[in-house]
Amino acid sequence: MDKKEFTISEVIDSIGISSHTWVVFVLLAFAMIFDGYDFMIINSTNLFVAHTFWPDNPNPGALMGSLTTWGLLGMVLGGAVGGIISDRIGRKKTLVIAVIFYGLFTLPQAFANDIVFFAVFRLIAGFGVGSCIPVVTTVFSESMPSKQRGVFVTFGMAFMVVGWVLAGLIANPICNTPTPIVPGLCNEVTYALADGGTATMYANWRLCYLIGALPVLYGIVLVFCMHETPHWYANSGNKEMACKRLSQIEQATRHTTHEYDPNLLIVPPKPEKVGPTVLFSSKFVVATAAIWTAYFIGQFCVYGMNAWLPAWFTDIGYSASDAVTLQTLNNVGAILSNISVGFVSDKVGRKRTLGFSWLFCIVAIVVCSLFVAPNSFVLCVGLMLLFGFALNFAITAVQPMMPEAYPTAIRNTGVSWCQAFARFGGSASSIVLGGIAGMALFQTAAGTTNWSMVVLVLIVPFVLGFVCCVLFARETVNKTMDQLAAEEAKLGNSETDGGARFWLMIVVALVLAVLCIVCPLAIPNWSSLPAALPLMAVGILLPFVYFFVFAGAQLARDKGKQRRA
């Protein structure tokens, strides 16, 4: 046994890519595939679900957008609570609970006969989906060597998008089957068309939600195959188990019996305080601003457009089947970007990759707006691959930065609260874009939505993303978790002064929810009101004003300290 002090990061880096690495990779990959399917299945079936719940309304608009919103709101709550739970009871327990939870509560959605029943269980299932994603990100960051950390974190997100693609591939043939696949469950529906006529279909979409219950079985697999991370053991005061896990990892790779002395294990000091208020303290508010603004924008654009891509293509003349196919190809482009962004981020750097991604998105948005057209299916295939690649390159470029922003004691709290807040953007976007689509400004002469104009609205958040990246993001590539914690400690900022800023952020989030979610759903003909667009703009932009004020001031103070030092 060596008599030299060591850290967990040093041991994991010295072992490198190992059989342990690939076991963790496969286990988390399947968790994310199921997670992605259970989230995206609503966007792949929403046209058919809307016909079932609103058969007399040929253009449900924001109501159809709300189908996506319920799951995202559940993800907000799940992410916020799940992160705190994970930092307290462990990564493994939280992941197992989350996977079983979202599978179990997806099942009742197959039997829904009204929107209230469906929305309640979408919300509850979303709680598990939202808890799963940040735990996966955190486990990857705590289990992988520093030089490959970005690749594995972004690959995790790639597998979530694999789940999105599977949702489209499974939903398309099922929903478009002209006969009931499961008689008695798949009821006949007669719905109104925009031209005043009617059509008939069978609610085969219900079968897609039966499939969404499979994660219950996978959760049992995780119980027996998943292990806790050494970082969590050490930070929880259990150095013996942390060293035992390190020995097991080395044994699986080098086939040696090396033992690590718990008394020589160096564990970075815990923050003076834990919980979400610490994220807004002087010590972490700039890092919080960098990842919260970036991920908020990514969620707004990716989830908002995924909800409305089928409507975009059906409105310009494509069949429902072709529309879902194009949406699925958009997600194929997302997989390609998720695979590549980690390599770029580890090679070029986190900040440069993120900044480039926003500029790339602006170009992709303009190109798609100009060239998406009816009767050009092959061209639209290429444009959707570009669209999915660009948007998901941007959102995934944020992923490696999340766990690197905070120490182990609050890492999953930080990751999960970032993702939870960002899902307010995703929750609002499907409704906001649906509301915008119904405004006179975005209508064609024929009375249909000019989606090419709607997507150009996304240029505004992409510009904001670039500005926030330049101001707040810091470079973390190739640095161990311990080095990052030491760099933050050098500034000597307080960890306990974030309470007031935290509660003000809660108020900002509530204003966003009221203006961009509650009002469009609760106020009749919201889109036609002159104040609708300005109020929704206020709701979306208010978080950026918040971070420009508080994080900007703290950034100025930090730079002053560095100059004086």
XYZ file of C-alpha atoms in Angstrom:
565
model
C 0.000 0.000 0.000
C 1.458 3.404 -0.985
C 2.022 5.990 1.777
C 1.386 8.969 -0.468
C -1.634 11.232 -0.221
C -4.011 11.088 -3.187
C -7.324 12.366 -4.490
C -10.082 10.413 -6.202
C -9.582 12.378 -9.433
C -5.892 11.471 -9.468
C -6.656 7.759 -9.151
C -9.377 7.781 -11.811
C -7.108 9.749 -14.172
C -4.227 7.314 -13.587
C -6.445 4.309 -14.381
C -7.804 5.977 -17.526
C -10.418 4.375 -19.761
C -11.217 1.010 -18.212
C -13.744 -1.808 -18.167
C -15.404 0.100 -15.315
C -15.723 3.084 -17.656
C -17.603 1.051 -20.235
C -19.899 -0.623 -17.700
C -20.925 2.801 -16.387
C -21.267 4.044 -19.963
C -23.642 1.242 -21.014
C -25.777 1.419 -17.875
C -26.234 5.172 -18.148
C -26.753 4.983 -21.914
C -29.831 2.769 -21.558
C -31.191 4.939 -18.746
C -30.973 7.941 -21.086
C -32.494 6.097 -24.064
C -35.565 5.221 -22.000
C -35.611 8.749 -20.565
C -35.465 10.302 -24.035
C -38.225 8.054 -25.347
C -40.569 8.829 -22.467
C -40.074 12.554 -22.954
C -40.174 12.767 -26.761
C -43.079 10.395 -27.303
C -45.484 13.282 -26.688
C -43.961 15.325 -29.520
C -44.133 12.325 -31.849
C -47.793 11.665 -31.031
C -49.150 15.154 -30.236
C -51.099 15.531 -33.501
C -52.982 12.318 -32.754
C -53.409 13.045 -29.029
C -54.791 16.499 -29.918
C -57.335 14.953 -32.311
C -58.449 12.664 -29.483
C -58.805 15.322 -26.776
C -59.977 18.252 -28.951
C -61.831 16.556 -31.848
C -63.898 19.673 -32.603
C -60.905 22.032 -32.744
C -58.905 21.777 -36.010
C -56.257 24.236 -34.770
C -55.642 23.811 -31.005
C -52.548 26.083 -31.118
C -51.226 26.750 -27.615
C -53.428 23.945 -26.254
C -51.512 21.419 -28.331
C -48.262 23.056 -27.223
C -49.328 22.457 -23.626
C -49.137 18.686 -24.197
C -45.357 19.082 -24.137
C -45.507 21.551 -21.261
C -46.963 19.197 -18.652
C -44.058 16.773 -18.880
C -41.544 19.596 -18.840
C -43.105 21.123 -15.722
C -42.778 17.746 -14.045
C -39.140 17.698 -15.127
C -38.661 21.115 -13.501
C -39.917 19.790 -10.172
C -38.087 16.478 -10.508
C -34.809 18.139 -11.371
C -35.042 20.590 -8.487
C -35.861 17.930 -5.886
C -33.914 15.041 -7.415
C -30.628 16.929 -7.383
C -30.849 17.684 -3.682
C -31.853 14.068 -2.966
C -28.937 12.736 -5.020
C -26.412 14.827 -3.108
C -27.865 13.428 0.127
C -28.707 9.746 -0.500
C -26.403 9.004 -3.435
C -26.335 8.863 -7.213
C -27.297 5.190 -7.551
C -30.382 5.271 -5.332
C -31.675 8.429 -6.990
C -31.171 7.045 -10.505
C -32.931 3.763 -9.709
C -35.889 5.573 -8.157
C -36.111 8.023 -11.086
C -36.049 5.341 -13.813
C -38.709 3.190 -12.150
C -40.791 6.271 -11.368
C -41.039 7.667 -14.899
C -41.742 4.229 -16.364
C -44.459 3.498 -13.822
C -46.310 6.780 -14.368
C -46.048 6.762 -18.159
C -48.258 3.659 -18.222
C -51.562 5.332 -17.129
C -51.275 7.870 -19.954
C -52.186 5.085 -22.389
C -55.629 4.910 -20.816
C -56.395 8.657 -20.662
C -59.747 9.772 -22.033
C -59.449 13.478 -21.213
C -56.722 16.084 -21.048
C -56.815 16.451 -17.237
C -56.041 12.770 -16.604
C -53.356 12.784 -19.301
C -51.744 16.025 -18.078
C -51.619 14.874 -14.443
C -49.722 11.714 -15.290
C -47.454 13.530 -17.785
C -46.581 15.877 -14.925
C -45.933 13.047 -12.470
C -43.877 11.000 -14.953
C -41.900 14.133 -15.823
C -40.788 14.247 -12.196
C -38.826 11.028 -12.731
C -37.510 12.069 -16.161
C -36.233 15.340 -14.698
C -34.487 13.554 -11.828
C -32.732 11.085 -14.135
C -30.913 13.426 -16.528
C -28.798 15.440 -14.032
C -27.843 12.285 -12.129
C -26.505 10.760 -15.352
C -24.521 13.924 -16.113
C -23.080 13.943 -12.614
C -22.155 10.238 -12.591
C -20.358 10.625 -15.921
C -18.415 13.627 -14.618
C -17.440 11.815 -11.407
C -16.529 8.513 -13.069
C -14.558 9.490 -16.156
C -10.902 10.588 -16.584
C -10.528 14.376 -16.813
C -9.273 14.392 -20.414
C -12.280 12.418 -21.688
C -14.902 13.875 -19.332
C -16.511 16.115 -21.936
C -16.841 13.296 -24.470
C -18.625 10.980 -22.055
C -20.938 13.667 -20.656
C -22.061 14.664 -24.147
C -22.401 11.031 -25.239
C -24.873 10.664 -22.396
C -26.990 13.338 -23.992
C -26.569 11.623 -27.369
C -28.268 8.539 -25.966
C -31.143 10.661 -24.735
C -31.602 11.826 -28.326
C -31.424 8.187 -29.460
C -34.516 7.809 -27.317
C -36.062 10.784 -29.138
C -35.386 9.123 -32.494
C -36.792 5.800 -31.301
C -39.922 7.640 -30.183
C -40.407 8.923 -33.740
C -39.561 5.607 -35.380
C -41.983 3.745 -33.117
C -44.767 6.346 -33.094
C -44.923 6.970 -36.836
C -46.065 3.507 -37.994
C -48.166 2.911 -34.876
C -50.096 6.192 -34.998
C -50.683 6.042 -38.750
C -52.030 2.483 -38.761
C -55.576 2.756 -40.192
C -56.970 -0.041 -37.998
C -57.051 -0.435 -34.196
C -53.868 -2.239 -33.102
C -55.330 -3.110 -29.691
C -59.123 -3.318 -30.031
C -60.896 -1.871 -27.028
C -57.952 0.351 -26.117
C -57.440 2.165 -29.426
C -60.829 3.852 -29.780
C -62.165 5.382 -32.989
C -61.943 9.191 -33.189
C -63.731 11.530 -35.620
C -62.079 14.959 -35.707
C -62.603 18.272 -37.483
C -60.411 19.456 -40.380
C -59.394 23.039 -41.105
C -61.505 23.105 -44.287
C -64.677 22.329 -42.326
C -64.757 18.607 -43.077
C -64.057 15.660 -40.791
C -61.768 12.629 -40.753
C -61.523 9.421 -38.764
C -58.604 7.707 -37.058
C -57.922 5.159 -34.313
C -56.165 6.216 -31.105
C -53.246 3.823 -31.648
C -51.006 6.411 -29.985
C -51.975 4.758 -26.696
C -49.722 1.804 -27.500
C -46.700 4.146 -27.532
C -47.308 4.924 -23.857
C -47.603 1.250 -22.969
C -44.105 0.837 -24.417
C -43.015 3.776 -22.260
C -43.506 1.639 -19.132
C -40.497 -0.604 -19.948
C -38.089 1.437 -17.746
C -39.706 -0.171 -14.697
C -37.910 -3.389 -15.645
C -34.654 -1.564 -16.363
C -34.728 0.030 -12.926
C -34.482 -3.464 -11.460
C -31.383 -4.109 -13.606
C -29.772 -0.950 -12.192
C -30.390 -2.147 -8.631
C -28.026 -5.083 -9.198
C -25.534 -3.624 -11.703
C -25.065 0.047 -10.774
C -22.450 1.207 -8.214
C -22.145 4.425 -6.244
C -19.388 6.872 -7.249
C -16.240 7.173 -5.104
C -16.620 10.973 -5.152
C -20.012 10.750 -3.439
C -18.770 8.268 -0.830
C -15.789 10.462 0.023
C -17.812 13.663 0.193
C -20.356 11.919 2.453
C -17.615 11.082 4.948
C -17.307 7.413 3.990
C -13.669 7.309 2.914
C -13.506 3.542 3.467
C -16.167 2.854 0.820
C -14.614 5.436 -1.502
C -11.268 3.625 -1.322
C -12.968 0.240 -1.705
C -14.643 1.429 -4.914
C -11.316 2.742 -6.234
C -9.752 -0.671 -5.523
C -12.624 -2.401 -7.330
C -12.240 -0.114 -10.338
C -8.504 -0.776 -10.504
C -8.992 -4.503 -10.004
C -11.428 -4.625 -12.931
C -8.894 -2.896 -15.151
C -5.406 -3.878 -14.073
C -6.302 -7.119 -12.274
C -4.234 -6.020 -9.284
C -5.142 -6.069 -5.589
C -3.976 -2.542 -4.764
C -5.583 -1.094 -1.645
C -5.995 2.607 -0.924
C -5.568 3.962 2.591
C -8.599 6.058 3.624
C -6.353 8.109 5.917
C -4.336 9.317 2.911
C -7.353 10.273 0.805
C -7.600 14.033 0.329
C -11.184 15.263 0.090
C -11.806 18.910 -0.890
C -13.545 20.807 1.909
C -17.328 20.968 1.723
C -19.028 24.307 1.158
C -19.974 26.099 4.360
C -23.569 25.664 3.283
C -25.355 23.286 0.914
C -28.598 23.612 -0.991
C -29.780 25.701 -3.950
C -29.158 29.084 -2.282
C -25.388 28.424 -2.500
C -25.650 28.491 -6.307
C -26.402 32.231 -6.064
C -23.708 33.076 -3.548
C -20.820 35.349 -4.461
C -18.679 32.254 -4.971
C -20.881 30.602 -7.599
C -23.250 33.180 -9.108
C -21.066 33.824 -12.180
C -20.783 30.089 -12.933
C -24.529 29.761 -12.380
C -25.162 32.631 -14.816
C -23.020 30.949 -17.499
C -24.723 27.567 -17.458
C -28.254 28.679 -16.563
C -28.568 31.202 -19.382
C -27.001 28.876 -21.955
C -29.091 25.858 -21.043
C -32.268 27.930 -20.775
C -31.788 29.121 -24.350
C -30.991 25.625 -25.573
C -34.068 24.132 -23.955
C -36.295 26.932 -25.246
C -35.192 26.422 -28.828
C -34.799 22.632 -28.971
C -37.966 21.656 -27.115
C -40.043 24.439 -28.609
C -39.190 23.501 -32.172
C -39.503 19.760 -31.543
C -43.056 20.354 -30.367
C -43.995 22.261 -33.527
C -41.957 20.659 -36.320
C -44.786 18.275 -37.305
C -47.232 21.202 -37.469
C -44.753 23.222 -39.577
C -44.553 20.514 -42.216
C -48.229 19.571 -42.241
C -49.116 23.263 -42.646
C -47.066 23.490 -45.844
C -48.603 20.369 -47.343
C -46.702 17.317 -46.083
C -48.605 14.339 -44.705
C -48.636 13.624 -40.966
C -46.368 10.638 -41.614
C -43.828 12.714 -43.573
C -43.969 15.413 -40.893
C -43.066 12.968 -38.107
C -40.343 11.490 -40.343
C -38.780 14.937 -40.784
C -39.000 15.558 -37.040
C -37.254 12.222 -36.454
C -34.494 13.151 -38.918
C -34.069 16.407 -37.032
C -33.284 14.251 -33.999
C -30.912 12.077 -36.047
C -28.982 15.291 -36.695
C -29.060 15.838 -32.935
C -27.405 12.471 -32.303
C -24.601 13.338 -34.729
C -24.007 16.654 -32.960
C -24.059 15.075 -29.490
C -21.446 12.545 -30.584
C -19.149 15.195 -32.029
C -19.493 18.074 -29.574
C -17.682 16.269 -26.748
C -14.585 15.700 -28.893
C -14.609 19.334 -29.999
C -15.126 20.569 -26.445
C -12.256 18.467 -25.058
C -9.975 19.557 -27.908
C -10.852 23.234 -28.437
C -12.208 24.127 -25.011
C -15.607 24.547 -23.397
C -16.036 28.286 -23.869
C -14.903 28.468 -27.496
C -17.122 25.522 -28.435
C -20.175 27.062 -26.781
C -19.586 30.491 -28.323
C -19.185 28.998 -31.800
C -22.343 26.923 -31.359
C -24.563 30.004 -30.948
C -23.232 31.564 -34.149
C -23.698 28.253 -35.952
C -27.331 28.142 -34.757
C -28.050 31.582 -36.189
C -26.789 30.468 -39.593
C -28.815 27.241 -39.461
C -32.006 29.077 -38.456
C -31.713 31.533 -41.334
C -30.972 28.776 -43.882
C -33.934 26.655 -42.745
C -36.251 29.646 -42.717
C -35.337 30.525 -46.300
C -35.320 27.081 -47.905
C -37.893 24.835 -46.170
C -40.620 24.452 -48.789
C -43.473 22.159 -49.896
C -42.815 19.454 -52.494
C -39.097 19.389 -51.627
C -38.901 16.447 -49.265
C -35.256 15.584 -50.018
C -34.190 19.193 -49.443
C -36.165 19.264 -46.180
C -34.379 16.095 -45.064
C -31.035 17.877 -45.441
C -32.322 21.001 -43.713
C -33.688 19.043 -40.758
C -30.389 17.223 -40.318
C -28.678 20.637 -40.259
C -31.342 22.089 -37.952
C -31.109 19.232 -35.454
C -27.306 19.198 -35.585
C -26.939 22.932 -34.921
C -29.526 23.319 -32.161
C -28.402 20.246 -30.258
C -24.710 21.060 -30.706
C -25.421 24.242 -28.758
C -27.434 22.712 -25.938
C -25.017 19.788 -25.542
C -21.982 22.095 -25.474
C -23.268 23.300 -22.092
C -23.399 19.805 -20.591
C -19.693 19.362 -19.673
C -19.683 22.792 -18.029
C -22.495 21.976 -15.588
C -20.800 19.467 -13.253
C -17.496 21.341 -13.593
C -19.069 24.486 -12.123
C -19.606 23.131 -8.595
C -17.887 20.959 -5.935
C -19.086 17.433 -5.131
C -21.264 18.430 -2.158
C -23.551 20.537 -4.356
C -22.675 19.170 -7.809
C -25.919 17.391 -8.570
C -27.914 20.150 -6.890
C -26.210 22.593 -9.244
C -26.679 20.437 -12.343
C -30.293 19.584 -11.576
C -31.368 23.128 -10.685
C -29.749 24.412 -13.869
C -31.681 21.854 -15.878
C -34.877 22.466 -13.904
C -34.790 26.200 -14.540
C -33.945 25.678 -18.188
C -37.035 23.527 -18.539
C -39.093 26.583 -17.729
C -37.730 27.722 -21.066
C -38.719 24.423 -22.657
C -42.126 24.460 -20.951
C -42.798 28.005 -22.057
C -41.406 27.670 -25.571
C -43.947 25.196 -26.921
C -46.726 27.500 -25.688
C -44.994 30.770 -26.631
C -44.195 29.587 -30.148
C -47.735 28.249 -30.460
C -49.067 31.616 -29.348
C -46.797 33.494 -31.739
C -47.859 31.190 -34.559
C -51.458 32.295 -34.037
C -50.705 36.032 -34.222
C -51.649 38.034 -37.309
C -48.028 39.089 -37.801
C -47.061 35.451 -38.455
C -49.968 34.471 -40.705
C -49.865 33.954 -44.461
C -52.387 35.475 -46.856
C -54.145 32.093 -46.924
C -54.661 32.204 -43.151
C -52.085 29.555 -42.201
C -49.032 30.016 -39.982
C -45.853 31.289 -41.631
C -43.521 29.004 -39.708
C -40.488 30.331 -41.556
C -41.130 33.665 -39.832
C -41.738 32.007 -36.467
C -38.386 30.193 -36.449
C -36.556 33.468 -37.148
C -37.676 34.592 -33.682
C -35.086 32.135 -32.306
C -32.277 34.412 -33.493
C -32.929 36.622 -30.449
C -32.145 33.961 -27.812
C -29.129 32.742 -29.800
C -27.613 36.239 -29.776
C -28.244 36.421 -26.030
C -26.559 33.043 -25.621
C -23.436 34.248 -27.393
C -23.255 37.392 -25.225
C -23.707 35.412 -21.994
C -21.040 32.912 -23.062
C -18.518 35.689 -23.707
C -19.278 37.373 -20.374
C -19.761 34.546 -17.885
C -18.318 31.234 -19.126
C -14.873 30.129 -17.901
C -12.565 27.545 -19.407
C -12.524 24.225 -17.529
C -11.187 21.763 -20.108
C -8.598 19.162 -18.966
C -8.797 20.276 -15.324
C -9.622 17.833 -12.547
C -12.587 18.464 -10.286
C -10.139 19.194 -7.462
C -8.245 21.798 -9.531
C -11.489 23.564 -10.424
C -12.517 23.687 -6.761
C -9.100 25.101 -5.807
C -9.338 27.843 -8.454
C -12.720 28.920 -7.133
C -11.445 28.953 -3.551
C -8.592 31.360 -4.413
C -11.013 34.234 -4.891
C -12.219 33.865 -1.320
C -15.841 34.712 -2.116
C -18.620 33.940 0.338
C -20.688 30.760 0.026
C -23.437 31.928 2.384
C -24.739 35.195 0.906
C -26.956 33.775 -1.860
C -30.289 33.643 -0.020
C -31.752 36.937 -1.216
C -30.579 36.395 -4.797
C -32.026 32.875 -4.767
C -35.493 34.014 -3.708
C -35.443 36.842 -6.220
C -34.650 34.214 -8.888
C -37.682 32.231 -7.732
C -39.804 35.360 -8.266
C -38.320 35.775 -11.759
C -39.182 32.141 -12.570
C -42.749 32.626 -11.310
C -43.187 35.736 -13.469
C -41.922 33.736 -16.445
C -44.376 30.928 -15.673
C -47.333 33.313 -15.344
C -46.634 35.348 -18.484
C -45.542 32.518 -20.757
C -47.465 29.472 -19.507
C -50.468 30.441 -17.364
C -51.715 33.431 -19.364
C -51.658 31.745 -22.814
C -53.559 28.749 -21.423
C -55.981 30.576 -19.113
C -56.911 33.692 -21.101
C -59.159 33.108 -24.133
C -57.742 34.380 -27.443
C -54.497 35.341 -25.734
C -52.592 35.454 -29.033
C -54.911 38.113 -30.426
C -54.332 40.539 -27.540
C -51.950 43.442 -28.370
C -50.126 42.987 -25.043
C -49.518 39.239 -25.493
C -46.232 39.402 -27.399
C -44.629 42.156 -25.243
C -45.619 40.370 -22.018
C -44.242 37.032 -23.180
C -41.041 38.806 -24.248
C -40.734 40.282 -20.744
C -41.160 36.827 -19.210
C -38.466 35.270 -21.405
C -35.966 38.144 -21.104
C -36.309 38.817 -17.368
C -33.886 36.005 -16.321
C -31.217 37.518 -18.564
C -31.682 40.943 -16.983
C -31.317 39.267 -13.581
C -28.024 37.597 -14.470
C -26.602 40.629 -16.266
C -27.165 42.644 -13.070
C -26.039 40.222 -10.340
C -23.495 38.038 -12.127
C -22.135 41.037 -14.023
C -21.508 42.906 -10.766
C -19.823 39.878 -9.181
C -17.684 39.326 -12.278
C -16.469 42.922 -12.059
C -15.539 42.435 -8.375
C -13.681 39.185 -9.141
C -11.654 40.810 -11.914
C -10.786 43.636 -9.538
C -9.460 41.116 -7.004
C -7.383 39.386 -9.672
C -5.807 42.666 -10.796
C -4.923 43.640 -7.222
C -3.435 40.176 -6.602
